[in-house]
PDB file of C-alpha atoms in Angstrom:
ATOM      1  CA  ASP H   1       0.080  -0.017   0.095  1.00  0.00           C
ATOM      2  CA  THR H   2       1.313   3.311  -0.709  1.00  0.00           C
ATOM      3  CA  ALA H   3       1.843   5.646   2.250  1.00  0.00           C
ATOM      4  CA  VAL H   4       1.636   9.011   0.355  1.00  0.00           C
ATOM      5  CA  SER H   5       0.524   9.333  -3.028  1.00  0.00           C
ATOM      6  CA  GLN H   6       0.339  12.131  -5.275  1.00  0.00           C
ATOM      7  CA  THR H   7      -1.716  12.677  -8.792  1.00  0.00           C
ATOM      8  CA  PRO H   8      -0.637  13.160 -11.550  1.00  0.00           C
ATOM      9  CA  LYS H   9       3.138  12.117 -11.290  1.00  0.00           C
ATOM     10  CA  TYR H  10       3.739  14.032 -14.500  1.00  0.00           C
ATOM     11  CA  LEU H  11       2.070  17.554 -15.705  1.00  0.00           C
ATOM     12  CA  VAL H  12       2.796  19.461 -18.747  1.00  0.00           C
ATOM     13  CA  THR H  13       0.635  22.486 -19.505  1.00  0.00           C
ATOM     14  CA  GLN H  14       0.760  26.161 -21.066  1.00  0.00           C
ATOM     15  CA  MET H  15       1.670  29.307 -19.360  1.00  0.00           C
ATOM     16  CA  GLY H  16      -1.380  31.064 -17.913  1.00  0.00           C
ATOM     17  CA  ASN H  17      -3.400  27.891 -17.265  1.00  0.00           C
ATOM     18  CA  ASP H  18      -4.485  26.743 -13.794  1.00  0.00           C
ATOM     19  CA  LYS H  19      -3.919  23.170 -12.716  1.00  0.00           C
ATOM     20  CA  SER H  20      -4.054  21.020  -9.591  1.00  0.00           C
ATOM     21  CA  ILE H  21      -2.224  18.384  -7.868  1.00  0.00           C
ATOM     22  CA  LYS H  22      -3.670  16.190  -5.140  1.00  0.00           C
ATOM     23  CA  CYS H  23      -1.783  14.236  -2.475  1.00  0.00           C
ATOM     24  CA  GLU H  24      -3.207  11.493  -0.046  1.00  0.00           C
ATOM     25  CA  GLN H  25      -1.887   9.949   2.801  1.00  0.00           C
ATOM     26  CA  ASN H  26      -3.164   6.461   4.615  1.00  0.00           C
ATOM     27  CA  LEU H  27      -0.583   6.451   7.522  1.00  0.00           C
ATOM     28  CA  GLY H  28      -3.110   8.527  10.128  1.00  0.00           C
ATOM     29  CA  HIS H  29      -0.973  11.505   9.925  1.00  0.00           C
ATOM     30  CA  ASP H  30      -2.215  14.932  11.250  1.00  0.00           C
ATOM     31  CA  THR H  31       0.231  17.290   9.440  1.00  0.00           C
ATOM     32  CA  MET H  32       0.639  17.298   5.776  1.00  0.00           C
ATOM     33  CA  TYR H  33       3.265  19.545   3.759  1.00  0.00           C
ATOM     34  CA  TRP H  34       3.897  20.522   0.297  1.00  0.00           C
ATOM     35  CA  TYR H  35       7.484  21.162  -0.987  1.00  0.00           C
ATOM     36  CA  LYS H  36       9.162  22.373  -3.922  1.00  0.00           C
ATOM     37  CA  GLN H  37      12.172  21.238  -5.672  1.00  0.00           C
ATOM     38  CA  ASP H  38      13.942  23.537  -8.342  1.00  0.00           C
ATOM     39  CA  SER H  39      15.710  22.483 -11.261  1.00  0.00           C
ATOM     40  CA  LYS H  40      18.730  22.535  -9.246  1.00  0.00           C
ATOM     41  CA  LYS H  41      17.698  19.930  -6.727  1.00  0.00           C
ATOM     42  CA  PHE H  42      17.100  22.345  -3.794  1.00  0.00           C
ATOM     43  CA  LEU H  43      13.943  21.520  -1.590  1.00  0.00           C
ATOM     44  CA  LYS H  44      12.118  24.155   0.095  1.00  0.00           C
ATOM     45  CA  ILE H  45       9.198  24.071   1.946  1.00  0.00           C
ATOM     46  CA  MET H  46       5.904  25.912   0.669  1.00  0.00           C
ATOM     47  CA  PHE H  47       3.186  24.924   2.998  1.00  0.00           C
ATOM     48  CA  SER H  48       2.152  22.849   6.075  1.00  0.00           C
ATOM     49  CA  TYR H  49      -1.343  21.849   7.411  1.00  0.00           C
ATOM     50  CA  ASN H  50      -2.056  20.569  10.835  1.00  0.00           C
ATOM     51  CA  ASN H  51      -5.517  18.915  10.930  1.00  0.00           C
ATOM     52  CA  LYS H  52      -6.738  20.750   7.736  1.00  0.00           C
ATOM     53  CA  GLU H  53      -5.529  24.241   9.316  1.00  0.00           C
ATOM     54  CA  LEU H  54      -2.787  26.352   7.517  1.00  0.00           C
ATOM     55  CA  ILE H  55       0.536  26.558   9.964  1.00  0.00           C
ATOM     56  CA  ILE H  56       3.316  27.302   7.436  1.00  0.00           C
ATOM     57  CA  ASN H  57       3.078  29.450   4.461  1.00  0.00           C
ATOM     58  CA  GLU H  58       6.466  30.324   3.201  1.00  0.00           C
ATOM     59  CA  THR H  59       5.988  33.672   1.301  1.00  0.00           C
ATOM     60  CA  VAL H  60       4.617  31.477  -1.690  1.00  0.00           C
ATOM     61  CA  PRO H  61       2.837  33.624  -4.325  1.00  0.00           C
ATOM     62  CA  ASN H  62      -0.795  33.604  -3.812  1.00  0.00           C
ATOM     63  CA  ARG H  63      -1.342  32.075  -7.227  1.00  0.00           C
ATOM     64  CA  PHE H  64      -0.839  28.833  -5.195  1.00  0.00           C
ATOM     65  CA  SER H  65      -3.464  27.974  -2.826  1.00  0.00           C
ATOM     66  CA  PRO H  66      -3.396  24.640  -0.699  1.00  0.00           C
ATOM     67  CA  LYS H  67      -6.747  23.188   0.219  1.00  0.00           C
ATOM     68  CA  SER H  68      -6.880  20.399   2.916  1.00  0.00           C
ATOM     69  CA  PRO H  69     -10.606  18.756   2.758  1.00  0.00           C
ATOM     70  CA  ASP H  70      -9.747  16.410   5.644  1.00  0.00           C
ATOM     71  CA  LYS H  71      -6.460  15.651   7.459  1.00  0.00           C
ATOM     72  CA  ALA H  72      -5.614  12.638   4.896  1.00  0.00           C
ATOM     73  CA  HIS H  73      -5.630  15.025   1.865  1.00  0.00           C
ATOM     74  CA  LEU H  74      -3.619  18.015   1.004  1.00  0.00           C
ATOM     75  CA  ASN H  75      -4.156  19.371  -2.748  1.00  0.00           C
ATOM     76  CA  LEU H  76      -2.476  22.055  -4.182  1.00  0.00           C
ATOM     77  CA  HIS H  77      -4.054  24.578  -6.979  1.00  0.00           C
ATOM     78  CA  ILE H  78      -1.750  26.832  -9.231  1.00  0.00           C
ATOM     79  CA  ASN H  79      -3.531  29.580 -11.199  1.00  0.00           C
ATOM     80  CA  SER H  80      -1.969  31.487 -14.052  1.00  0.00           C
ATOM     81  CA  LEU H  81       0.945  29.090 -14.257  1.00  0.00           C
ATOM     82  CA  GLU H  82       4.424  30.713 -14.946  1.00  0.00           C
ATOM     83  CA  LEU H  83       7.556  29.479 -16.720  1.00  0.00           C
ATOM     84  CA  GLY H  84       9.290  29.656 -13.299  1.00  0.00           C
ATOM     85  CA  ASP H  85       6.808  27.135 -11.344  1.00  0.00           C
ATOM     86  CA  SER H  86       8.395  24.206 -13.401  1.00  0.00           C
ATOM     87  CA  ALA H  87       9.506  22.030 -10.838  1.00  0.00           C
ATOM     88  CA  VAL H  88       8.982  18.935  -8.874  1.00  0.00           C
ATOM     89  CA  TYR H  89       6.385  19.351  -6.122  1.00  0.00           C
ATOM     90  CA  PHE H  90       6.576  16.828  -3.091  1.00  0.00           C
ATOM     91  CA  CYS H  91       3.862  16.124  -0.564  1.00  0.00           C
ATOM     92  CA  ALA H  92       4.981  14.906   2.865  1.00  0.00           C
ATOM     93  CA  SER H  93       3.173  13.969   5.972  1.00  0.00           C
ATOM     94  CA  SER H  94       4.259  13.370   9.655  1.00  0.00           C
ATOM     95  CA  GLN H  95       2.605  12.574  13.136  1.00  0.00           C
ATOM     96  CA  ASP H  96       1.409  15.679  14.999  1.00  0.00           C
ATOM     97  CA  ARG H  97       3.247  17.358  17.451  1.00  0.00           C
ATOM     98  CA  ALA H  98       1.112  16.028  20.390  1.00  0.00           C
ATOM     99  CA  SER H  99       2.270  12.242  19.553  1.00  0.00           C
ATOM    100  CA  GLY H 100       5.859  12.838  20.360  1.00  0.00           C
ATOM    101  CA  ALA H 101       8.683  11.438  18.658  1.00  0.00           C
ATOM    102  CA  LYS H 102       7.033  10.541  15.268  1.00  0.00           C
ATOM    103  CA  GLU H 103       8.275  13.725  13.700  1.00  0.00           C
ATOM    104  CA  THR H 104       9.750  11.965  10.650  1.00  0.00           C
ATOM    105  CA  GLN H 105       8.258  13.113   7.505  1.00  0.00           C
ATOM    106  CA  TYR H 106       7.324  10.657   4.751  1.00  0.00           C
ATOM    107  CA  PHE H 107       7.270  11.979   1.182  1.00  0.00           C
ATOM    108  CA  GLY H 108       5.216  11.210  -1.886  1.00  0.00           C
ATOM    109  CA  PRO H 109       6.730  10.148  -5.109  1.00  0.00           C
ATOM    110  CA  GLY H 110       6.680  13.858  -6.623  1.00  0.00           C
ATOM    111  CA  THR H 111       4.917  15.760  -9.332  1.00  0.00           C
ATOM    112  CA  ARG H 112       7.075  16.842 -12.216  1.00  0.00           C
ATOM    113  CA  LEU H 113       5.242  19.998 -13.630  1.00  0.00           C
ATOM    114  CA  LEU H 114       6.558  21.611 -16.846  1.00  0.00           C
ATOM    115  CA  VAL H 115       5.152  24.616 -17.672  1.00  0.00           C
ATOM    116  CA  LEU H 116       5.739  25.709 -21.618  1.00  0.00           C
TER     117      LEU H 116
ATOM    118  CA  ALA L   1      16.725  31.012  10.676  1.00  0.00           C
ATOM    119  CA  GLN L   2      18.290  27.672  10.468  1.00  0.00           C
ATOM    120  CA  THR L   3      20.552  26.869   7.754  1.00  0.00           C
ATOM    121  CA  VAL L   4      21.923  23.727   6.117  1.00  0.00           C
ATOM    122  CA  THR L   5      25.371  23.045   4.367  1.00  0.00           C
ATOM    123  CA  GLN L   6      26.426  20.296   2.139  1.00  0.00           C
ATOM    124  CA  SER L   7      29.897  21.163   0.933  1.00  0.00           C
ATOM    125  CA  GLN L   8      30.338  18.425  -1.411  1.00  0.00           C
ATOM    126  CA  PRO L   9      28.290  18.577  -4.644  1.00  0.00           C
ATOM    127  CA  GLU L  10      29.368  15.089  -6.008  1.00  0.00           C
ATOM    128  CA  MET L  11      31.184  12.293  -4.393  1.00  0.00           C
ATOM    129  CA  SER L  12      32.211   8.988  -5.964  1.00  0.00           C
ATOM    130  CA  VAL L  13      33.138   5.865  -4.325  1.00  0.00           C
ATOM    131  CA  GLN L  14      34.062   2.154  -5.294  1.00  0.00           C
ATOM    132  CA  GLU L  15      31.763  -0.504  -4.896  1.00  0.00           C
ATOM    133  CA  ALA L  16      32.128  -2.186  -1.271  1.00  0.00           C
ATOM    134  CA  GLU L  17      34.234   0.598  -0.102  1.00  0.00           C
ATOM    135  CA  THR L  18      33.096   3.261   2.616  1.00  0.00           C
ATOM    136  CA  VAL L  19      32.324   6.930   1.632  1.00  0.00           C
ATOM    137  CA  THR L  20      31.371   9.843   4.167  1.00  0.00           C
ATOM    138  CA  LEU L  21      29.093  12.648   3.032  1.00  0.00           C
ATOM    139  CA  SER L  22      29.522  16.042   5.050  1.00  0.00           C
ATOM    140  CA  CYS L  23      26.721  18.306   6.528  1.00  0.00           C
ATOM    141  CA  THR L  24      27.050  21.047   8.716  1.00  0.00           C
ATOM    142  CA  TYR L  25      24.136  23.046  10.002  1.00  0.00           C
ATOM    143  CA  ASP L  26      23.570  26.580  11.910  1.00  0.00           C
ATOM    144  CA  THR L  27      20.925  26.913  14.734  1.00  0.00           C
ATOM    145  CA  SER L  28      20.387  28.647  17.836  1.00  0.00           C
ATOM    146  CA  GLU L  29      18.154  25.967  19.333  1.00  0.00           C
ATOM    147  CA  SER L  30      19.246  23.239  21.597  1.00  0.00           C
ATOM    148  CA  ASP L  31      16.934  20.447  20.645  1.00  0.00           C
ATOM    149  CA  TYR L  32      16.181  19.476  17.241  1.00  0.00           C
ATOM    150  CA  TYR L  33      16.403  16.669  14.583  1.00  0.00           C
ATOM    151  CA  LEU L  34      18.536  15.822  12.004  1.00  0.00           C
ATOM    152  CA  PHE L  35      17.828  13.419   8.833  1.00  0.00           C
ATOM    153  CA  TRP L  36      19.487  12.235   5.751  1.00  0.00           C
ATOM    154  CA  TYR L  37      17.289  11.489   2.889  1.00  0.00           C
ATOM    155  CA  LYS L  38      18.147   9.579  -0.419  1.00  0.00           C
ATOM    156  CA  GLN L  39      16.747  10.566  -3.889  1.00  0.00           C
ATOM    157  CA  PRO L  40      17.484   8.001  -6.207  1.00  0.00           C
ATOM    158  CA  PRO L  41      16.742   8.688 -10.145  1.00  0.00           C
ATOM    159  CA  SER L  42      13.272   7.636  -9.345  1.00  0.00           C
ATOM    160  CA  ARG L  43      12.871  10.707  -7.587  1.00  0.00           C
ATOM    161  CA  GLN L  44      11.405   9.192  -4.290  1.00  0.00           C
ATOM    162  CA  MET L  45      12.517  10.820  -0.983  1.00  0.00           C
ATOM    163  CA  ILE L  46      13.774   8.013   0.973  1.00  0.00           C
ATOM    164  CA  LEU L  47      14.597   8.291   4.840  1.00  0.00           C
ATOM    165  CA  VAL L  48      17.835   6.948   5.312  1.00  0.00           C
ATOM    166  CA  ILE L  49      18.410   7.698   9.122  1.00  0.00           C
ATOM    167  CA  ARG L  50      17.486  10.204  11.909  1.00  0.00           C
ATOM    168  CA  GLN L  51      19.044  11.595  14.759  1.00  0.00           C
ATOM    169  CA  GLU L  52      17.808  13.309  17.742  1.00  0.00           C
ATOM    170  CA  ALA L  53      20.105  15.946  19.040  1.00  0.00           C
ATOM    171  CA  TYR L  54      19.332  15.321  22.699  1.00  0.00           C
ATOM    172  CA  LYS L  55      20.899  11.785  22.058  1.00  0.00           C
ATOM    173  CA  GLN L  56      24.674  11.503  22.408  1.00  0.00           C
ATOM    174  CA  GLN L  57      24.713   8.242  20.864  1.00  0.00           C
ATOM    175  CA  ASN L  58      25.120   8.192  16.992  1.00  0.00           C
ATOM    176  CA  ALA L  59      22.436   6.545  14.895  1.00  0.00           C
ATOM    177  CA  THR L  60      23.032   3.589  12.844  1.00  0.00           C
ATOM    178  CA  GLU L  61      20.876   1.763  10.390  1.00  0.00           C
ATOM    179  CA  ASN L  62      22.498  -1.440   8.799  1.00  0.00           C
ATOM    180  CA  ARG L  63      25.246  -0.016   6.616  1.00  0.00           C
ATOM    181  CA  PHE L  64      24.572   3.509   7.313  1.00  0.00           C
ATOM    182  CA  SER L  65      25.707   5.668  10.416  1.00  0.00           C
ATOM    183  CA  VAL L  66      26.073   9.251  11.394  1.00  0.00           C
ATOM    184  CA  ASN L  67      28.794  11.199  12.913  1.00  0.00           C
ATOM    185  CA  PHE L  68      26.911  13.739  14.945  1.00  0.00           C
ATOM    186  CA  GLN L  69      29.044  16.445  16.607  1.00  0.00           C
ATOM    187  CA  LYS L  70      26.584  18.763  18.080  1.00  0.00           C
ATOM    188  CA  ALA L  71      28.980  21.272  19.276  1.00  0.00           C
ATOM    189  CA  ALA L  72      30.635  21.475  15.833  1.00  0.00           C
ATOM    190  CA  LYS L  73      27.107  21.364  14.406  1.00  0.00           C
ATOM    191  CA  SER L  74      28.345  18.491  12.189  1.00  0.00           C
ATOM    192  CA  PHE L  75      26.192  15.822  10.914  1.00  0.00           C
ATOM    193  CA  SER L  76      28.152  13.295   8.707  1.00  0.00           C
ATOM    194  CA  LEU L  77      26.643  10.201   7.040  1.00  0.00           C
ATOM    195  CA  LYS L  78      28.550   7.229   6.475  1.00  0.00           C
ATOM    196  CA  ILE L  79      28.255   4.476   4.195  1.00  0.00           C
ATOM    197  CA  SER L  80      29.759   1.296   4.329  1.00  0.00           C
ATOM    198  CA  ASP L  81      30.094  -1.472   2.062  1.00  0.00           C
ATOM    199  CA  SER L  82      28.788   0.707  -1.028  1.00  0.00           C
ATOM    200  CA  GLN L  83      26.257  -0.925  -3.248  1.00  0.00           C
ATOM    201  CA  LEU L  84      25.183   0.033  -6.800  1.00  0.00           C
ATOM    202  CA  GLY L  85      21.821   0.750  -5.185  1.00  0.00           C
ATOM    203  CA  ASP L  86      23.288   3.551  -2.975  1.00  0.00           C
ATOM    204  CA  ALA L  87      23.781   5.761  -6.197  1.00  0.00           C
ATOM    205  CA  ALA L  88      21.598   8.732  -5.452  1.00  0.00           C
ATOM    206  CA  MET L  89      21.412  12.229  -4.436  1.00  0.00           C
ATOM    207  CA  TYR L  90      21.691  12.735  -0.707  1.00  0.00           C
ATOM    208  CA  PHE L  91      20.087  15.477   1.412  1.00  0.00           C
ATOM    209  CA  CYS L  92      20.752  16.575   4.810  1.00  0.00           C
ATOM    210  CA  ALA L  93      17.626  17.871   6.613  1.00  0.00           C
ATOM    211  CA  TYR L  94      17.130  19.752   9.737  1.00  0.00           C
ATOM    212  CA  ARG L  95      13.942  19.955  11.772  1.00  0.00           C
ATOM    213  CA  GLY L  96      13.319  22.384  14.941  1.00  0.00           C
ATOM    214  CA  PHE L  97      12.020  20.504  18.097  1.00  0.00           C
ATOM    215  CA  ILE L  98       8.242  20.220  18.341  1.00  0.00           C
ATOM    216  CA  SER L  99       7.623  23.223  20.430  1.00  0.00           C
ATOM    217  CA  ASN L 100       5.746  25.587  18.170  1.00  0.00           C
ATOM    218  CA  PHE L 101       3.925  25.541  15.183  1.00  0.00           C
ATOM    219  CA  GLY L 102       6.332  26.240  12.322  1.00  0.00           C
ATOM    220  CA  ASN L 103       8.994  24.090  13.550  1.00  0.00           C
ATOM    221  CA  GLU L 104       7.774  21.048  11.816  1.00  0.00           C
ATOM    222  CA  LYS L 105       9.251  22.002   8.427  1.00  0.00           C
ATOM    223  CA  LEU L 106      12.400  20.362   6.983  1.00  0.00           C
ATOM    224  CA  THR L 107      15.235  22.679   5.995  1.00  0.00           C
ATOM    225  CA  PHE L 108      17.083  20.836   3.615  1.00  0.00           C
ATOM    226  CA  GLY L 109      20.880  21.227   2.282  1.00  0.00           C
ATOM    227  CA  THR L 110      21.624  21.425  -1.207  1.00  0.00           C
ATOM    228  CA  GLY L 111      22.468  17.849  -1.618  1.00  0.00           C
ATOM    229  CA  THR L 112      25.487  15.662  -2.735  1.00  0.00           C
ATOM    230  CA  ARG L 113      25.245  13.370  -5.751  1.00  0.00           C
ATOM    231  CA  LEU L 114      26.860   9.954  -5.005  1.00  0.00           C
ATOM    232  CA  THR L 115      28.117   7.957  -7.748  1.00  0.00           C
ATOM    233  CA  ILE L 116      29.213   4.224  -7.116  1.00  0.00           C
ATOM    234  CA  ILE L 117      31.952   2.735  -9.369  1.00  0.00           C
ATOM    235  CA  PRO L 118      31.758  -0.742 -10.082  1.00  0.00           C
TER     236      PRO L 118
END
């Protein structure tokens, strides 16, 4: 069984379009994240949600809007895509802060987004 | 803000030999967590090993071990008996202790690409 899954794995689209990436985890975790990996392989946090509430927003343009319908899902919607949005987007999850030493983050397989 | 530095963009090692990947970090916190993640060509981020800063004992996972030097803020990864499947990008990552919301994020280094020579 896949612990953290993302769809789609590949996304090719034109500049100006709107697209969504979905993430689901079946680990029973309460905290979920989106990370962006750029062309130089650098990974940086974008958002974090705990129990459907936004807790980290790392100065990401407001064209990016995360949505968490429940604690097992964290979707990422991107409006008006730009060339610079091309990257690999990773979803991750971890157990909540109240559970003690279960802070290891488990990552999804990544979604490679290419904006043309 | 915490920073993580990996000074070796690329490393190579002969199969069956031992290699050490370097990582240093900067933080003002006394408690935190450190991780090594592996990213093979499949792109999947795979946890290799983790270390709690309050533990003096270095973490080990089979052929993988760390040399954690808290005073020096150093966290190197040693891979023994290197195998072809170890070829990947290796990322060092820092996470603050669970005390405030916002500490949960991972701060990554820039990665080290490890090549295994048959």
